[in-house]
mmCIF file of C-alpha atoms in Angstrom:
data_model
loop_
_atom_site.group_PDB
_atom_site.id
_atom_site.type_symbol
_atom_site.label_atom_id
_atom_site.label_comp_id
_atom_site.label_asym_id
_atom_site.label_seq_id
_atom_site.Cartn_x
_atom_site.Cartn_y
_atom_site.Cartn_z
ATOM 1 C CA UNK A 1 -30.371 -28.254 43.114
ATOM 2 C CA UNK A 2 -30.036 -24.218 42.120
ATOM 3 C CA UNK A 3 -26.303 -23.812 42.689
ATOM 4 C CA UNK A 4 -25.628 -26.921 40.691
ATOM 5 C CA UNK A 5 -27.166 -25.069 37.681
ATOM 6 C CA UNK A 6 -25.841 -21.603 38.261
ATOM 7 C CA UNK A 7 -22.412 -22.583 38.269
ATOM 8 C CA UNK A 8 -22.228 -23.918 34.699
ATOM 9 C CA UNK A 9 -24.426 -20.763 33.680
ATOM 10 C CA UNK A 10 -21.719 -18.647 35.272
ATOM 11 C CA UNK A 11 -18.733 -20.468 33.772
ATOM 12 C CA UNK A 12 -20.221 -20.133 30.375
ATOM 13 C CA UNK A 13 -21.063 -16.368 31.064
ATOM 14 C CA UNK A 14 -17.641 -15.923 32.064
ATOM 15 C CA UNK A 15 -16.014 -17.720 29.227
ATOM 16 C CA UNK A 16 -18.263 -15.807 26.824
ATOM 17 C CA UNK A 17 -17.447 -12.464 28.065
ATOM 18 C CA UNK A 18 -13.557 -13.450 28.035
ATOM 19 C CA UNK A 19 -13.780 -14.424 24.625
ATOM 20 C CA UNK A 20 -15.747 -11.381 23.621
ATOM 21 C CA UNK A 21 -13.028 -9.211 25.226
ATOM 22 C CA UNK A 22 -10.192 -11.006 23.415
ATOM 23 C CA UNK A 23 -12.015 -10.821 19.914
ATOM 24 C CA UNK A 24 -12.440 -7.048 20.673
ATOM 25 C CA UNK A 25 -8.605 -6.856 21.540
ATOM 26 C CA UNK A 26 -7.609 -8.610 18.476
ATOM 27 C CA UNK A 27 -9.549 -6.100 16.309
ATOM 28 C CA UNK A 28 -7.781 -3.028 17.893
ATOM 29 C CA UNK A 29 -4.494 -4.690 17.640
ATOM 30 C CA UNK A 30 -4.996 -5.484 13.944
ATOM 31 C CA UNK A 31 -6.252 -1.889 13.648
ATOM 32 C CA UNK A 32 -3.053 -0.231 15.388
ATOM 33 C CA UNK A 33 -0.900 -2.396 13.024
ATOM 34 C CA UNK A 34 -2.666 -1.309 9.903
ATOM 35 C CA UNK A 35 -2.223 2.239 11.220
ATOM 36 C CA UNK A 36 1.380 1.882 12.232
ATOM 37 C CA UNK A 37 2.242 0.236 8.810
ATOM 38 C CA UNK A 38 0.414 3.029 6.879
ATOM 39 C CA UNK A 39 2.774 5.325 8.696
ATOM 40 C CA UNK A 40 5.621 3.416 7.044
ATOM 41 C CA UNK A 41 4.010 3.801 3.796
ATOM 42 C CA UNK A 42 3.295 7.540 4.512
ATOM 43 C CA UNK A 43 7.174 8.131 5.288
ATOM 44 C CA UNK A 44 8.100 6.091 2.067
ATOM 45 C CA UNK A 45 5.996 8.179 -0.072
ATOM 46 C CA UNK A 46 7.053 11.614 1.444
ATOM 47 C CA UNK A 47 10.725 10.334 0.834
ATOM 48 C CA UNK A 48 9.805 9.708 -2.658
ATOM 49 C CA UNK A 49 7.959 13.103 -2.970
ATOM 50 C CA UNK A 50 11.036 14.842 -1.857
ATOM 51 C CA UNK A 51 13.374 13.131 -4.383
ATOM 52 C CA UNK A 52 11.074 14.281 -7.169
ATOM 53 C CA UNK A 53 12.215 17.867 -7.569
ATOM 54 C CA UNK A 54 16.141 16.315 -7.415
ATOM 55 C CA UNK A 55 15.088 14.228 -10.208
ATOM 56 C CA UNK A 56 13.664 17.038 -12.075
ATOM 57 C CA UNK A 57 16.929 19.214 -11.924
ATOM 58 C CA UNK A 58 19.195 16.664 -12.708
ATOM 59 C CA UNK A 59 17.179 16.199 -16.127
ATOM 60 C CA UNK A 60 16.850 19.946 -17.040
ATOM 61 C CA UNK A 61 17.700 20.872 -20.258
ATOM 62 C CA UNK A 62 17.081 17.567 -21.874
ATOM 63 C CA UNK A 63 13.209 18.287 -22.760
ATOM 64 C CA UNK A 64 10.206 20.141 -21.550
ATOM 65 C CA UNK A 65 8.782 16.878 -20.397
ATOM 66 C CA UNK A 66 10.062 17.728 -16.657
ATOM 67 C CA UNK A 67 8.069 20.979 -16.436
ATOM 68 C CA UNK A 68 4.748 18.890 -17.113
ATOM 69 C CA UNK A 69 5.854 16.058 -14.581
ATOM 70 C CA UNK A 70 6.466 18.857 -12.013
ATOM 71 C CA UNK A 71 3.037 20.683 -12.759
ATOM 72 C CA UNK A 72 1.712 17.288 -12.833
ATOM 73 C CA UNK A 73 3.031 16.413 -9.450
ATOM 74 C CA UNK A 74 1.906 19.657 -7.643
ATOM 75 C CA UNK A 75 -1.841 19.151 -9.404
ATOM 76 C CA UNK A 76 -2.263 15.845 -7.760
ATOM 77 C CA UNK A 77 -0.424 15.953 -4.310
ATOM 78 C CA UNK A 78 -3.041 17.917 -2.278
ATOM 79 C CA UNK A 79 -1.648 16.474 1.193
ATOM 80 C CA UNK A 80 -4.900 14.228 1.491
ATOM 81 C CA UNK A 81 -5.122 12.428 4.506
ATOM 82 C CA UNK A 82 -7.818 10.199 3.264
ATOM 83 C CA UNK A 83 -6.214 6.596 2.111
ATOM 84 C CA UNK A 84 -8.351 6.489 -0.876
ATOM 85 C CA UNK A 85 -7.721 10.181 -2.258
ATOM 86 C CA UNK A 86 -3.973 9.398 -1.386
ATOM 87 C CA UNK A 87 -3.706 6.117 -3.468
ATOM 88 C CA UNK A 88 -5.102 7.984 -6.453
ATOM 89 C CA UNK A 89 -2.717 10.914 -6.221
ATOM 90 C CA UNK A 90 0.313 8.503 -5.485
ATOM 91 C CA UNK A 91 -0.723 6.661 -8.790
ATOM 92 C CA UNK A 92 -0.676 9.604 -10.617
ATOM 93 C CA UNK A 93 2.877 10.492 -9.353
ATOM 94 C CA UNK A 94 4.099 7.010 -10.178
ATOM 95 C CA UNK A 95 2.721 7.628 -13.804
ATOM 96 C CA UNK A 96 4.509 10.610 -13.930
ATOM 97 C CA UNK A 97 7.774 9.294 -12.504
ATOM 98 C CA UNK A 98 7.758 6.428 -14.940
ATOM 99 C CA UNK A 99 7.349 9.142 -17.439
ATOM 100 C CA UNK A 100 10.450 10.934 -15.954
ATOM 101 C CA UNK A 101 12.384 7.959 -16.248
ATOM 102 C CA UNK A 102 11.335 6.934 -19.826
ATOM 103 C CA UNK A 103 12.717 10.489 -20.642
ATOM 104 C CA UNK A 104 16.119 9.815 -18.981
ATOM 105 C CA UNK A 105 16.308 6.347 -21.179
ATOM 106 C CA UNK A 106 16.282 8.620 -24.245
ATOM 107 C CA UNK A 107 19.799 10.357 -23.185
ATOM 108 C CA UNK A 108 22.777 8.122 -22.674
ATOM 109 C CA UNK A 109 24.693 11.064 -21.072
ATOM 110 C CA UNK A 110 22.252 11.712 -18.818
ATOM 111 C CA UNK A 111 21.927 7.729 -17.584
ATOM 112 C CA UNK A 112 25.751 7.781 -17.126
ATOM 113 C CA UNK A 113 25.752 11.183 -14.869
ATOM 114 C CA UNK A 114 26.788 9.992 -11.220
ATOM 115 C CA UNK A 115 24.128 12.371 -9.848
ATOM 116 C CA UNK A 116 21.145 10.730 -11.902
ATOM 117 C CA UNK A 117 22.425 7.639 -11.116
ATOM 118 C CA UNK A 118 22.569 8.231 -7.248
ATOM 119 C CA UNK A 119 19.165 9.766 -7.600
ATOM 120 C CA UNK A 120 17.808 6.774 -9.396
ATOM 121 C CA UNK A 121 19.386 4.436 -6.949
ATOM 122 C CA UNK A 122 17.772 6.351 -4.169
ATOM 123 C CA UNK A 123 14.207 5.947 -5.794
ATOM 124 C CA UNK A 124 14.824 2.552 -6.141
ATOM 125 C CA UNK A 125 15.459 2.116 -2.592
ATOM 126 C CA UNK A 126 12.491 4.141 -1.521
ATOM 127 C CA UNK A 127 10.344 2.214 -3.536
ATOM 128 C CA UNK A 128 11.515 -1.056 -2.389
ATOM 129 C CA UNK A 129 10.827 0.245 1.141
ATOM 130 C CA UNK A 130 7.456 1.259 0.128
ATOM 131 C CA UNK A 131 6.921 -2.079 -1.370
ATOM 132 C CA UNK A 132 7.772 -3.897 1.723
ATOM 133 C CA UNK A 133 5.870 -1.656 3.496
ATOM 134 C CA UNK A 134 2.580 -2.125 1.504
ATOM 135 C CA UNK A 135 3.015 -6.054 1.552
ATOM 136 C CA UNK A 136 3.146 -5.664 5.633
ATOM 137 C CA UNK A 137 -0.057 -3.047 5.291
ATOM 138 C CA UNK A 138 -1.952 -5.701 3.192
ATOM 139 C CA UNK A 139 -0.831 -8.402 5.456
ATOM 140 C CA UNK A 140 -2.574 -7.011 8.638
ATOM 141 C CA UNK A 141 -5.709 -5.681 6.338
ATOM 142 C CA UNK A 142 -6.176 -9.254 5.350
ATOM 143 C CA UNK A 143 -6.065 -10.575 8.977
ATOM 144 C CA UNK A 144 -8.604 -7.749 9.981
ATOM 145 C CA UNK A 145 -11.103 -8.410 7.466
ATOM 146 C CA UNK A 146 -10.633 -12.059 7.814
ATOM 147 C CA UNK A 147 -11.428 -11.907 11.822
ATOM 148 C CA UNK A 148 -14.380 -9.504 10.644
ATOM 149 C CA UNK A 149 -15.705 -12.148 8.351
ATOM 150 C CA UNK A 150 -15.260 -14.923 10.633
ATOM 151 C CA UNK A 151 -18.146 -16.171 12.979
ATOM 152 C CA UNK A 152 -18.322 -15.201 16.067
ATOM 153 C CA UNK A 153 -15.891 -12.659 15.627
ATOM 154 C CA UNK A 154 -18.260 -10.578 13.198
ATOM 155 C CA UNK A 155 -20.821 -10.138 16.127
ATOM 156 C CA UNK A 156 -18.262 -8.153 17.914
ATOM 157 C CA UNK A 157 -17.313 -6.312 14.957
ATOM 158 C CA UNK A 158 -20.756 -5.461 14.001
ATOM 159 C CA UNK A 159 -21.453 -4.340 17.603
ATOM 160 C CA UNK A 160 -18.419 -2.180 17.889
ATOM 161 C CA UNK A 161 -18.599 -0.756 14.541
ATOM 162 C CA UNK A 162 -15.345 -2.556 12.941
ATOM 163 C CA UNK A 163 -15.448 -2.380 9.138
ATOM 164 C CA UNK A 164 -13.344 -4.147 6.211
ATOM 165 C CA UNK A 165 -10.455 -2.047 5.414
ATOM 166 C CA UNK A 166 -9.351 -1.813 1.529
ATOM 167 C CA UNK A 167 -5.868 -3.131 0.508
ATOM 168 C CA UNK A 168 -3.493 -0.786 -0.567
ATOM 169 C CA UNK A 169 -2.368 -1.043 -4.268
ATOM 170 C CA UNK A 170 0.008 1.359 -6.094
ATOM 171 C CA UNK A 171 2.217 0.774 -9.207
ATOM 172 C CA UNK A 172 5.615 1.783 -8.466
ATOM 173 C CA UNK A 173 7.522 4.091 -10.589
ATOM 174 C CA UNK A 174 10.376 1.876 -11.344
ATOM 175 C CA UNK A 175 8.261 -1.019 -12.084
ATOM 176 C CA UNK A 176 8.537 -2.111 -15.563
ATOM 177 C CA UNK A 177 5.789 -2.814 -17.726
ATOM 178 C CA UNK A 178 6.012 -6.474 -19.141
ATOM 179 C CA UNK A 179 5.847 -7.101 -22.951
ATOM 180 C CA UNK A 180 2.831 -8.651 -23.946
ATOM 181 C CA UNK A 181 3.479 -12.091 -25.356
ATOM 182 C CA UNK A 182 1.213 -13.604 -28.148
ATOM 183 C CA UNK A 183 1.206 -17.387 -28.999
ATOM 184 C CA UNK A 184 0.022 -17.918 -32.431
ATOM 185 C CA UNK A 185 -1.253 -21.348 -33.361
ATOM 186 C CA UNK A 186 1.010 -23.358 -35.560
ATOM 187 C CA UNK A 187 0.087 -23.760 -39.125
ATOM 188 C CA UNK A 188 0.981 -27.278 -39.550
ATOM 189 C CA UNK A 189 -0.079 -29.860 -37.065
ATOM 190 C CA UNK A 190 1.210 -33.252 -35.953
ATOM 191 C CA UNK A 191 -0.644 -36.458 -35.911
#
């Protein structure tokens, strides 16, 4: 009689242990994917950072605004490895780059310059890569966070200290603001 009870208990124990191992390994897989995709974001951000001095040189002589942008860039980029600090720094750089591109809009001969057009094209490509990497990063963060909140995987997450990750949000320098559209009520109403 005892062996008949032990076999199902051992089976349930083995299945439970196997499930816990699988859940733990999924957390590790998602965490590694998040780190891998963050590396892609970091590469794109560094490429963008390296492009900024060339953009500034291309517009020298068109105004004093570029000196302010260069100073702002150096003030904000401290080389932090903490994601939350890095996001804030990069947001400030995006705003400065937007200002730089807006300055270029005011000078038609600068906009027609082959050098500036090449630099702007490079910036567009970098920011497109950045957007793709950001989307991939956020997709893995979503999977990781969903897994953390799902029961019974949440028990494994709590036991091994897995915590929810924050999504990466960054306005791109080449992102255009949409104009505000207001709808007014018509004065005459039809019946």
